[in-house]
Amino acid sequence: MKKAPMRLLQHWLLILLLSAACPTQAGEKEDRQKLQQIGKDILKLEESVKGDSKEQQRLARELKKTELDTARLNQAIHDLEAQLEKLNSELLQLQSQKSSLEKSRQAQQDLIAKQITATYRLGNEESIKLLLNQEDPDKVSRALKYYDYFLKARAEKIEQYLQTMAELHRVETGISERQAALTQRRSTLSEQQQRLEENLRVRSEVLVRLDRQITSSKQALKQLHAEHKRLETVIRTLEESITKLVSPTNTEPFSRRKGKLPWPVKGTLSQYFGATRTADITWNGWLLKASEGTPVHAIHHGRIIFSDYLRGHGMLVIIDHGDGYMSLYAHNQVLLKVTGDWVQSGEPIARVGNSGGQRDHALYFEIRHNGRPTNPKTWLTRKG
């Protein structure tokens, strides 16, 4: 690896050590920009790791592009589905309001009709004569007051009826708007799903071509070593300079959570820490099989120090928990956080995928202390 790029990267990382865990708004923005620059420099450095032919490198770049496109499409589809769910919920509420308003309208209409009939009877010639022939002034006064009250009550009912009609019109307009929006969103969703299917087809073709390039176990071993070296380069570079970042004092230190940390995903453990991958490479973490799109959660409070695509590991998130502790989450479908974000324990940070050229959907998960892998079994609760 060239020394100049490494010195440049360490320069950025050492500057970051001056940052506080809860900086001012200006400092927060500056820290985020520095972390994002670090990520860019890391991606440049990982490209310098040797081990592949030019054709493999070209195919790897093509795979990266298709997987990044897939991530964007999956996120767009997820957002559209959430919008559809919200619109459907609003539509159901409006339809319920419409039903209630129509019942009120009918009841008010019937009442007004009865009042009009009663007013007609009260106001006909015979009734007026009967009223005026009353010799008792008090009776005449009471009758006139009742008649006045009756007219006012009818006017109020008519006003309520008009308000109901106006509200009903508003609700019906809202229903029409939601139905139009649903139609448009469904059309967009269908288009995005078609694009996703095409993208996945291209990805499959790229994987087949990559497999053809790896025609022997020796070449496969060489590629695995290169992928392992890339991740180690990233971890070492980050660990050398970021471990001195101060953790917030209002959170429990990572070291005190041994055996109590939540699992990052609901899944099945398929590869264990320390299990053999090759003659000289072992698993440094866990591989947890899970359904595509399953939420991936942060295991503890910390700051996202890497959130990007890393060759061989796909959509990767690395969280710094302070005191030299880090957690890694690889092969994600979509990343929900960006470099520089602070996250809480249990907060969603990604969704399970198979990026990085994987065939099956699974999360690769590591915990490291001072750059060295540690067994997740000693840190996580017994059940995921």
mmCIF file of C-alpha atoms in Angstrom:
data_model
loop_
_atom_site.group_PDB
_atom_site.id
_atom_site.type_symbol
_atom_site.label_atom_id
_atom_site.label_comp_id
_atom_site.label_asym_id
_atom_site.label_seq_id
_atom_site.Cartn_x
_atom_site.Cartn_y
_atom_site.Cartn_z
ATOM 1 C CA MET A 1 0.000 0.000 0.000
ATOM 2 C CA LYS A 2 1.316 3.425 -0.861
ATOM 3 C CA LYS A 3 2.440 5.553 2.106
ATOM 4 C CA ALA A 4 1.271 8.926 0.761
ATOM 5 C CA PRO A 5 -2.457 8.060 0.678
ATOM 6 C CA MET A 6 -2.131 6.458 4.131
ATOM 7 C CA ARG A 7 -0.495 9.599 5.571
ATOM 8 C CA LEU A 8 -3.260 11.734 4.048
ATOM 9 C CA LEU A 9 -5.909 9.488 5.569
ATOM 10 C CA GLN A 10 -4.258 9.494 9.002
ATOM 11 C CA HIS A 11 -4.040 13.288 8.833
ATOM 12 C CA TRP A 12 -7.842 13.466 8.544
ATOM 13 C CA LEU A 13 -8.325 10.867 11.257
ATOM 14 C CA LEU A 14 -5.989 12.573 13.731
ATOM 15 C CA ILE A 15 -7.850 15.861 13.262
ATOM 16 C CA LEU A 16 -11.018 14.011 14.214
ATOM 17 C CA LEU A 17 -9.566 13.120 17.638
ATOM 18 C CA LEU A 18 -10.114 16.703 18.762
ATOM 19 C CA SER A 19 -13.885 16.305 18.347
ATOM 20 C CA ALA A 20 -16.078 15.951 21.411
ATOM 21 C CA ALA A 21 -18.764 13.277 21.655
ATOM 22 C CA CYS A 22 -21.535 15.891 21.759
ATOM 23 C CA PRO A 23 -20.151 18.822 19.769
ATOM 24 C CA THR A 24 -21.730 22.122 18.911
ATOM 25 C CA GLN A 25 -23.819 22.365 15.755
ATOM 26 C CA ALA A 26 -20.880 23.846 13.822
ATOM 27 C CA GLY A 27 -18.519 21.209 15.213
ATOM 28 C CA GLU A 28 -21.019 18.459 14.431
ATOM 29 C CA LYS A 29 -21.166 19.549 10.788
ATOM 30 C CA GLU A 30 -17.369 19.712 10.574
ATOM 31 C CA ASP A 31 -16.977 16.254 12.153
ATOM 32 C CA ARG A 32 -19.505 14.777 9.745
ATOM 33 C CA GLN A 33 -17.664 16.243 6.741
ATOM 34 C CA LYS A 34 -14.350 14.869 8.019
ATOM 35 C CA LEU A 35 -15.821 11.414 8.588
ATOM 36 C CA GLN A 36 -17.292 11.431 5.088
ATOM 37 C CA GLN A 37 -13.907 12.425 3.649
ATOM 38 C CA ILE A 38 -12.311 9.583 5.596
ATOM 39 C CA GLY A 39 -14.777 7.183 3.987
ATOM 40 C CA LYS A 40 -13.855 8.429 0.518
ATOM 41 C CA ASP A 41 -10.139 8.041 1.253
ATOM 42 C CA ILE A 42 -10.710 4.518 2.568
ATOM 43 C CA LEU A 43 -12.514 3.529 -0.623
ATOM 44 C CA LYS A 44 -9.552 4.805 -2.641
ATOM 45 C CA LEU A 45 -7.163 2.824 -0.465
ATOM 46 C CA GLU A 46 -9.133 -0.421 -0.707
ATOM 47 C CA GLU A 47 -8.967 -0.237 -4.501
ATOM 48 C CA SER A 48 -5.184 -0.436 -4.190
ATOM 49 C CA VAL A 49 -5.376 -3.900 -2.611
ATOM 50 C CA LYS A 50 -4.045 -6.328 -5.212
ATOM 51 C CA GLY A 51 -5.215 -9.828 -5.929
ATOM 52 C CA ASP A 52 -7.510 -9.696 -8.962
ATOM 53 C CA SER A 53 -7.024 -9.691 -12.704
ATOM 54 C CA LYS A 54 -8.059 -6.631 -14.713
ATOM 55 C CA GLU A 55 -11.171 -8.463 -15.903
ATOM 56 C CA GLN A 56 -12.101 -9.340 -12.316
ATOM 57 C CA GLN A 57 -11.601 -5.722 -11.299
ATOM 58 C CA ARG A 58 -13.835 -4.560 -14.161
ATOM 59 C CA LEU A 59 -16.540 -7.057 -13.226
ATOM 60 C CA ALA A 60 -16.240 -6.073 -9.567
ATOM 61 C CA ARG A 61 -16.856 -2.438 -10.511
ATOM 62 C CA GLU A 62 -19.862 -3.507 -12.579
ATOM 63 C CA LEU A 63 -21.164 -5.564 -9.651
ATOM 64 C CA LYS A 64 -20.748 -2.591 -7.330
ATOM 65 C CA LYS A 65 -22.745 -0.381 -9.703
ATOM 66 C CA THR A 66 -25.606 -2.873 -10.025
ATOM 67 C CA GLU A 67 -25.728 -3.454 -6.272
ATOM 68 C CA LEU A 68 -25.753 0.270 -5.511
ATOM 69 C CA ASP A 69 -28.544 0.700 -8.082
ATOM 70 C CA THR A 70 -30.379 -2.210 -6.464
ATOM 71 C CA ALA A 71 -30.057 -0.557 -3.058
ATOM 72 C CA ARG A 72 -31.511 2.695 -4.395
ATOM 73 C CA LEU A 73 -34.391 0.872 -6.091
ATOM 74 C CA ASN A 74 -35.149 -1.168 -2.978
ATOM 75 C CA GLN A 75 -35.248 2.007 -0.905
ATOM 76 C CA ALA A 76 -37.498 3.713 -3.476
ATOM 77 C CA ILE A 77 -39.851 0.706 -3.464
ATOM 78 C CA HIS A 78 -39.858 0.645 0.341
ATOM 79 C CA ASP A 79 -40.738 4.363 0.440
ATOM 80 C CA LEU A 80 -43.496 3.919 -2.157
ATOM 81 C CA GLU A 81 -45.001 1.016 -0.233
ATOM 82 C CA ALA A 82 -45.012 3.150 2.927
ATOM 83 C CA GLN A 83 -46.732 5.963 0.995
ATOM 84 C CA LEU A 84 -49.325 3.520 -0.359
ATOM 85 C CA GLU A 85 -50.022 2.221 3.132
ATOM 86 C CA LYS A 86 -50.462 5.788 4.426
ATOM 87 C CA LEU A 87 -52.735 6.748 1.520
ATOM 88 C CA ASN A 88 -54.842 3.609 1.987
ATOM 89 C CA SER A 89 -55.220 4.397 5.679
ATOM 90 C CA GLU A 90 -56.272 7.979 4.895
ATOM 91 C CA LEU A 91 -58.710 6.721 2.257
ATOM 92 C CA LEU A 92 -60.355 4.324 4.720
ATOM 93 C CA GLN A 93 -60.716 7.125 7.272
ATOM 94 C CA LEU A 94 -62.263 9.450 4.690
ATOM 95 C CA GLN A 95 -64.669 6.760 3.513
ATOM 96 C CA SER A 96 -65.710 6.172 7.127
ATOM 97 C CA GLN A 97 -66.249 9.937 7.563
ATOM 98 C CA LYS A 98 -68.295 10.015 4.366
ATOM 99 C CA SER A 99 -70.561 7.215 5.589
ATOM 100 C CA SER A 100 -71.094 9.003 8.910
ATOM 101 C CA LEU A 101 -71.750 12.345 7.195
ATOM 102 C CA GLU A 102 -74.261 10.806 4.797
ATOM 103 C CA LYS A 103 -76.193 9.383 7.743
ATOM 104 C CA SER A 104 -76.134 12.786 9.463
ATOM 105 C CA ARG A 105 -77.232 14.498 6.262
ATOM 106 C CA GLN A 106 -80.200 12.159 5.842
ATOM 107 C CA ALA A 107 -81.249 12.587 9.482
ATOM 108 C CA GLN A 108 -80.974 16.378 9.224
ATOM 109 C CA GLN A 109 -82.878 16.361 5.945
ATOM 110 C CA ASP A 110 -85.721 14.350 7.481
ATOM 111 C CA LEU A 111 -85.857 16.651 10.513
ATOM 112 C CA ILE A 112 -85.959 19.794 8.359
ATOM 113 C CA ALA A 113 -88.783 18.302 6.280
ATOM 114 C CA LYS A 114 -90.789 17.657 9.453
ATOM 115 C CA GLN A 115 -90.114 21.181 10.700
ATOM 116 C CA ILE A 116 -91.231 22.698 7.391
ATOM 117 C CA THR A 117 -94.469 20.711 7.579
ATOM 118 C CA ALA A 118 -95.022 21.795 11.179
ATOM 119 C CA THR A 119 -94.292 25.424 10.291
ATOM 120 C CA TYR A 120 -96.798 25.287 7.475
ATOM 121 C CA ARG A 121 -99.465 23.950 9.802
ATOM 122 C CA LEU A 122 -98.656 26.523 12.443
ATOM 123 C CA GLY A 123 -98.642 29.340 9.918
ATOM 124 C CA ASN A 124 -101.895 28.569 8.052
ATOM 125 C CA GLU A 125 -104.870 30.992 8.212
ATOM 126 C CA GLU A 126 -106.949 29.012 10.731
ATOM 127 C CA SER A 127 -104.049 28.723 13.158
ATOM 128 C CA ILE A 128 -103.367 32.456 12.967
ATOM 129 C CA LYS A 129 -107.055 33.266 13.605
ATOM 130 C CA LEU A 130 -107.037 30.914 16.584
ATOM 131 C CA LEU A 131 -103.938 32.596 17.948
ATOM 132 C CA LEU A 132 -105.316 36.157 17.499
ATOM 133 C CA ASN A 133 -108.688 35.269 19.055
ATOM 134 C CA GLN A 134 -107.010 34.388 22.335
ATOM 135 C CA GLU A 135 -108.264 36.766 25.028
ATOM 136 C CA ASP A 136 -105.385 36.030 27.403
ATOM 137 C CA PRO A 137 -102.375 38.221 26.438
ATOM 138 C CA ASP A 138 -99.979 35.865 28.249
ATOM 139 C CA LYS A 139 -101.107 32.967 26.093
ATOM 140 C CA VAL A 140 -100.628 35.061 22.951
ATOM 141 C CA SER A 141 -97.141 36.097 24.096
ATOM 142 C CA ARG A 142 -96.132 32.507 24.898
ATOM 143 C CA ALA A 143 -97.452 31.307 21.552
ATOM 144 C CA LEU A 144 -95.532 33.971 19.650
ATOM 145 C CA LYS A 145 -92.329 33.155 21.567
ATOM 146 C CA TYR A 146 -92.756 29.470 20.789
ATOM 147 C CA TYR A 147 -93.308 30.287 17.143
ATOM 148 C CA ASP A 148 -90.138 32.444 17.119
ATOM 149 C CA TYR A 149 -88.139 29.688 18.833
ATOM 150 C CA PHE A 150 -89.456 27.178 16.355
ATOM 151 C CA LEU A 151 -88.288 29.310 13.395
ATOM 152 C CA LYS A 152 -84.834 29.827 14.935
ATOM 153 C CA ALA A 153 -84.460 26.099 15.593
ATOM 154 C CA ARG A 154 -85.357 25.388 11.999
ATOM 155 C CA ALA A 155 -82.801 27.961 10.803
ATOM 156 C CA GLU A 156 -80.109 26.303 12.969
ATOM 157 C CA LYS A 157 -80.956 22.882 11.570
ATOM 158 C CA ILE A 158 -80.716 24.251 8.036
ATOM 159 C CA GLU A 159 -77.307 25.793 8.863
ATOM 160 C CA GLN A 160 -76.096 22.473 10.305
ATOM 161 C CA TYR A 161 -77.346 20.725 7.205
ATOM 162 C CA LEU A 162 -75.427 23.129 4.949
ATOM 163 C CA GLN A 163 -72.264 22.609 7.045
ATOM 164 C CA THR A 164 -72.669 18.846 6.755
ATOM 165 C CA MET A 165 -73.043 19.163 2.996
ATOM 166 C CA ALA A 166 -69.878 21.306 2.797
ATOM 167 C CA GLU A 167 -67.929 18.825 4.948
ATOM 168 C CA LEU A 168 -69.227 15.951 2.837
ATOM 169 C CA HIS A 169 -68.036 17.727 -0.300
ATOM 170 C CA ARG A 170 -64.590 18.236 1.280
ATOM 171 C CA VAL A 171 -64.364 14.566 2.233
ATOM 172 C CA GLU A 172 -65.467 13.424 -1.231
ATOM 173 C CA THR A 173 -62.802 15.674 -2.782
ATOM 174 C CA GLY A 174 -60.226 14.163 -0.418
ATOM 175 C CA ILE A 175 -61.296 10.663 -1.433
ATOM 176 C CA SER A 176 -60.905 11.521 -5.122
ATOM 177 C CA GLU A 177 -57.444 12.992 -4.489
ATOM 178 C CA ARG A 178 -56.292 9.952 -2.480
ATOM 179 C CA GLN A 179 -57.595 7.564 -5.138
ATOM 180 C CA ALA A 180 -55.718 9.495 -7.851
ATOM 181 C CA ALA A 181 -52.551 9.504 -5.729
ATOM 182 C CA LEU A 182 -52.879 5.763 -5.107
ATOM 183 C CA THR A 183 -53.200 5.099 -8.836
ATOM 184 C CA GLN A 184 -50.106 7.202 -9.554
ATOM 185 C CA ARG A 185 -48.040 5.598 -6.746
ATOM 186 C CA ARG A 186 -49.031 2.089 -7.850
ATOM 187 C CA SER A 187 -47.928 2.911 -11.389
ATOM 188 C CA THR A 188 -44.587 4.245 -10.127
ATOM 189 C CA LEU A 189 -44.168 1.220 -7.869
ATOM 190 C CA SER A 190 -44.769 -1.128 -10.802
ATOM 191 C CA GLU A 191 -42.135 0.713 -12.859
ATOM 192 C CA GLN A 192 -39.592 0.562 -10.021
ATOM 193 C CA GLN A 193 -40.236 -3.145 -9.493
ATOM 194 C CA GLN A 194 -39.644 -3.795 -13.199
ATOM 195 C CA ARG A 195 -36.393 -1.825 -13.031
ATOM 196 C CA LEU A 196 -35.388 -3.809 -9.953
ATOM 197 C CA GLU A 197 -36.066 -7.118 -11.709
ATOM 198 C CA GLU A 198 -33.921 -6.001 -14.646
ATOM 199 C CA ASN A 199 -31.185 -4.865 -12.276
ATOM 200 C CA LEU A 200 -31.207 -8.206 -10.461
ATOM 201 C CA ARG A 201 -30.983 -9.989 -13.815
ATOM 202 C CA VAL A 202 -27.892 -7.937 -14.715
ATOM 203 C CA ARG A 203 -26.407 -8.669 -11.282
ATOM 204 C CA SER A 204 -26.897 -12.409 -11.789
ATOM 205 C CA GLU A 205 -25.128 -12.211 -15.151
ATOM 206 C CA VAL A 206 -22.206 -10.334 -13.588
ATOM 207 C CA LEU A 207 -21.924 -12.946 -10.831
ATOM 208 C CA VAL A 208 -21.851 -15.732 -13.427
ATOM 209 C CA ARG A 209 -19.054 -13.948 -15.294
ATOM 210 C CA LEU A 210 -17.175 -13.421 -12.039
ATOM 211 C CA ASP A 211 -17.516 -17.120 -11.222
ATOM 212 C CA ARG A 212 -16.028 -17.960 -14.624
ATOM 213 C CA GLN A 213 -13.020 -15.812 -13.780
ATOM 214 C CA ILE A 214 -12.476 -17.830 -10.617
ATOM 215 C CA THR A 215 -11.811 -21.149 -12.307
ATOM 216 C CA SER A 216 -9.776 -22.797 -9.578
ATOM 217 C CA SER A 217 -9.670 -23.102 -5.796
ATOM 218 C CA LYS A 218 -6.370 -21.225 -5.892
ATOM 219 C CA GLN A 219 -8.019 -18.212 -7.520
ATOM 220 C CA ALA A 220 -10.951 -18.399 -5.093
ATOM 221 C CA LEU A 221 -8.520 -18.436 -2.181
ATOM 222 C CA LYS A 222 -6.670 -15.473 -3.670
ATOM 223 C CA GLN A 223 -9.897 -13.480 -3.925
ATOM 224 C CA LEU A 224 -10.915 -14.358 -0.370
ATOM 225 C CA HIS A 225 -7.526 -13.180 0.887
ATOM 226 C CA ALA A 226 -7.950 -9.899 -1.008
ATOM 227 C CA GLU A 227 -11.427 -9.340 0.476
ATOM 228 C CA HIS A 228 -10.121 -10.165 3.949
ATOM 229 C CA LYS A 229 -7.241 -7.728 3.470
ATOM 230 C CA ARG A 230 -9.585 -4.948 2.333
ATOM 231 C CA LEU A 231 -11.648 -5.173 5.498
ATOM 232 C CA GLU A 232 -8.564 -5.392 7.695
ATOM 233 C CA THR A 233 -7.184 -2.280 5.969
ATOM 234 C CA VAL A 234 -10.357 -0.347 6.723
ATOM 235 C CA ILE A 235 -10.512 -1.534 10.346
ATOM 236 C CA ARG A 236 -6.837 -0.875 11.022
ATOM 237 C CA THR A 237 -6.979 2.593 9.484
ATOM 238 C CA LEU A 238 -10.066 3.565 11.463
ATOM 239 C CA GLU A 239 -8.880 1.947 14.689
ATOM 240 C CA GLU A 240 -5.504 3.698 14.634
ATOM 241 C CA SER A 241 -7.060 7.137 14.932
ATOM 242 C CA ILE A 242 -10.682 6.998 16.060
ATOM 243 C CA THR A 243 -10.410 4.975 19.286
ATOM 244 C CA LYS A 244 -9.670 8.136 21.292
ATOM 245 C CA LEU A 245 -13.028 9.708 20.513
ATOM 246 C CA VAL A 246 -14.802 10.460 23.773
ATOM 247 C CA SER A 247 -18.075 8.626 24.372
ATOM 248 C CA PRO A 248 -21.042 10.514 25.864
ATOM 249 C CA THR A 249 -21.062 10.270 29.654
ATOM 250 C CA ASN A 250 -24.815 9.689 29.828
ATOM 251 C CA THR A 251 -24.623 6.236 28.221
ATOM 252 C CA GLU A 252 -23.451 2.962 29.704
ATOM 253 C CA PRO A 253 -19.953 2.008 28.457
ATOM 254 C CA PHE A 254 -19.832 -0.814 25.927
ATOM 255 C CA SER A 255 -17.586 -2.903 28.200
ATOM 256 C CA ARG A 256 -20.299 -3.097 30.871
ATOM 257 C CA ARG A 257 -22.807 -4.578 28.427
ATOM 258 C CA LYS A 258 -21.033 -7.920 28.079
ATOM 259 C CA GLY A 259 -23.610 -10.664 27.620
ATOM 260 C CA LYS A 260 -26.449 -8.117 27.564
ATOM 261 C CA LEU A 261 -26.272 -6.641 24.065
ATOM 262 C CA PRO A 262 -29.200 -7.310 21.691
ATOM 263 C CA TRP A 263 -28.737 -9.298 18.507
ATOM 264 C CA PRO A 264 -28.371 -7.105 15.419
ATOM 265 C CA VAL A 265 -31.004 -9.037 13.463
ATOM 266 C CA LYS A 266 -33.600 -11.772 13.887
ATOM 267 C CA GLY A 267 -31.959 -14.615 12.034
ATOM 268 C CA THR A 268 -30.313 -18.026 12.102
ATOM 269 C CA LEU A 269 -26.636 -18.388 12.930
ATOM 270 C CA SER A 270 -25.001 -20.199 9.996
ATOM 271 C CA GLN A 271 -21.287 -19.415 10.497
ATOM 272 C CA TYR A 272 -19.613 -19.097 13.873
ATOM 273 C CA PHE A 273 -16.715 -17.023 15.148
ATOM 274 C CA GLY A 274 -13.469 -18.963 14.783
ATOM 275 C CA ALA A 275 -14.848 -21.480 12.271
ATOM 276 C CA THR A 276 -12.523 -22.313 9.379
ATOM 277 C CA ARG A 277 -13.051 -20.527 6.062
ATOM 278 C CA THR A 278 -9.795 -21.621 4.439
ATOM 279 C CA ALA A 279 -6.609 -23.249 5.644
ATOM 280 C CA ASP A 280 -5.359 -19.920 7.002
ATOM 281 C CA ILE A 281 -8.511 -17.792 7.354
ATOM 282 C CA THR A 282 -11.190 -18.169 10.019
ATOM 283 C CA TRP A 283 -14.495 -16.402 10.497
ATOM 284 C CA ASN A 284 -13.954 -13.216 12.503
ATOM 285 C CA GLY A 285 -17.643 -12.830 13.240
ATOM 286 C CA TRP A 286 -21.057 -14.373 12.687
ATOM 287 C CA LEU A 287 -23.028 -14.937 9.510
ATOM 288 C CA LEU A 288 -26.722 -14.630 10.340
ATOM 289 C CA LYS A 289 -29.184 -15.839 7.717
ATOM 290 C CA ALA A 290 -32.355 -13.743 7.574
ATOM 291 C CA SER A 291 -35.120 -12.812 5.170
ATOM 292 C CA GLU A 292 -34.416 -10.126 2.606
ATOM 293 C CA GLY A 293 -35.260 -6.684 3.946
ATOM 294 C CA THR A 294 -35.220 -7.679 7.631
ATOM 295 C CA PRO A 295 -34.227 -4.653 9.758
ATOM 296 C CA VAL A 296 -30.644 -4.578 11.054
ATOM 297 C CA HIS A 297 -30.231 -2.809 14.414
ATOM 298 C CA ALA A 298 -27.308 -1.144 16.175
ATOM 299 C CA ILE A 299 -26.274 -3.231 19.182
ATOM 300 C CA HIS A 300 -25.215 -0.197 21.250
ATOM 301 C CA HIS A 301 -25.060 3.585 21.228
ATOM 302 C CA GLY A 302 -22.359 4.952 18.948
ATOM 303 C CA ARG A 303 -21.428 6.902 15.863
ATOM 304 C CA ILE A 304 -21.448 5.689 12.270
ATOM 305 C CA ILE A 305 -17.841 5.951 11.083
ATOM 306 C CA PHE A 306 -18.326 4.054 7.812
ATOM 307 C CA SER A 307 -21.480 3.636 5.737
ATOM 308 C CA ASP A 308 -20.728 2.739 2.139
ATOM 309 C CA TYR A 309 -20.031 -0.040 -0.320
ATOM 310 C CA LEU A 310 -16.856 -2.075 0.277
ATOM 311 C CA ARG A 311 -15.814 -4.647 -2.270
ATOM 312 C CA GLY A 312 -16.405 -8.180 -1.052
ATOM 313 C CA HIS A 313 -18.581 -6.962 1.814
ATOM 314 C CA GLY A 314 -21.195 -4.960 -0.065
ATOM 315 C CA MET A 315 -23.189 -2.345 1.795
ATOM 316 C CA LEU A 316 -21.217 -2.036 5.016
ATOM 317 C CA VAL A 317 -21.849 -0.141 8.257
ATOM 318 C CA ILE A 318 -19.231 0.312 10.981
ATOM 319 C CA ILE A 319 -20.171 1.866 14.329
ATOM 320 C CA ASP A 320 -17.664 3.271 16.820
ATOM 321 C CA HIS A 321 -18.861 2.658 20.393
ATOM 322 C CA GLY A 322 -15.944 4.350 22.140
ATOM 323 C CA ASP A 323 -13.107 2.884 24.238
ATOM 324 C CA GLY A 324 -11.807 0.999 21.189
ATOM 325 C CA TYR A 325 -15.014 -0.971 20.540
ATOM 326 C CA MET A 326 -16.536 -1.252 17.066
ATOM 327 C CA SER A 327 -19.320 -3.284 15.484
ATOM 328 C CA LEU A 328 -19.560 -4.174 11.773
ATOM 329 C CA TYR A 329 -22.599 -5.052 9.660
ATOM 330 C CA ALA A 330 -21.992 -6.292 6.087
ATOM 331 C CA HIS A 331 -23.863 -7.556 2.967
ATOM 332 C CA ASN A 332 -26.833 -5.235 3.600
ATOM 333 C CA GLN A 333 -29.512 -4.483 1.027
ATOM 334 C CA VAL A 334 -29.961 -0.829 2.001
ATOM 335 C CA LEU A 335 -28.116 1.495 4.396
ATOM 336 C CA LEU A 336 -30.438 3.655 6.499
ATOM 337 C CA LYS A 337 -27.762 5.827 8.111
ATOM 338 C CA VAL A 338 -24.918 7.930 6.738
ATOM 339 C CA THR A 339 -21.385 8.452 7.981
ATOM 340 C CA GLY A 340 -21.378 10.794 10.964
ATOM 341 C CA ASP A 341 -24.822 9.859 12.307
ATOM 342 C CA TRP A 342 -25.238 9.046 15.988
ATOM 343 C CA VAL A 343 -27.360 5.966 16.717
ATOM 344 C CA GLN A 344 -28.995 4.468 19.783
ATOM 345 C CA SER A 345 -29.086 0.823 20.818
ATOM 346 C CA GLY A 346 -31.744 -1.009 18.812
ATOM 347 C CA GLU A 347 -32.059 1.721 16.183
ATOM 348 C CA PRO A 348 -32.465 0.433 12.581
ATOM 349 C CA ILE A 349 -29.310 1.108 10.556
ATOM 350 C CA ALA A 350 -29.792 -1.134 7.499
ATOM 351 C CA ARG A 351 -31.819 -3.967 5.974
ATOM 352 C CA VAL A 352 -30.638 -7.506 5.280
ATOM 353 C CA GLY A 353 -29.478 -8.229 1.740
ATOM 354 C CA ASN A 354 -26.895 -10.161 -0.250
ATOM 355 C CA SER A 355 -24.664 -7.342 -1.497
ATOM 356 C CA GLY A 356 -20.986 -7.945 -2.075
ATOM 357 C CA GLY A 357 -21.709 -10.750 -4.514
ATOM 358 C CA GLN A 358 -23.404 -13.090 -2.033
ATOM 359 C CA ARG A 359 -25.917 -15.687 -3.209
ATOM 360 C CA ASP A 360 -27.960 -15.901 -0.005
ATOM 361 C CA HIS A 361 -29.473 -13.152 2.110
ATOM 362 C CA ALA A 362 -27.595 -12.832 5.379
ATOM 363 C CA LEU A 363 -25.910 -10.364 7.718
ATOM 364 C CA TYR A 364 -22.203 -10.661 8.411
ATOM 365 C CA PHE A 365 -21.582 -9.243 11.891
ATOM 366 C CA GLU A 366 -18.421 -8.532 13.871
ATOM 367 C CA ILE A 367 -17.448 -6.971 17.194
ATOM 368 C CA ARG A 368 -13.909 -5.651 17.517
ATOM 369 C CA HIS A 369 -11.854 -4.209 20.361
ATOM 370 C CA ASN A 370 -8.759 -2.215 19.501
ATOM 371 C CA GLY A 371 -8.992 -3.640 16.002
ATOM 372 C CA ARG A 372 -9.053 -7.296 17.077
ATOM 373 C CA PRO A 373 -12.128 -9.468 16.430
ATOM 374 C CA THR A 374 -13.914 -10.777 19.522
ATOM 375 C CA ASN A 375 -16.507 -13.529 19.769
ATOM 376 C CA PRO A 376 -20.037 -12.052 19.561
ATOM 377 C CA LYS A 377 -21.228 -14.946 21.716
ATOM 378 C CA THR A 378 -19.636 -13.374 24.811
ATOM 379 C CA TRP A 379 -21.296 -10.021 24.165
ATOM 380 C CA LEU A 380 -24.811 -10.741 22.924
ATOM 381 C CA THR A 381 -27.763 -12.117 24.840
ATOM 382 C CA ARG A 382 -28.365 -15.850 24.461
ATOM 383 C CA LYS A 383 -31.355 -15.478 22.160
ATOM 384 C CA GLY A 384 -31.649 -13.261 19.080
#
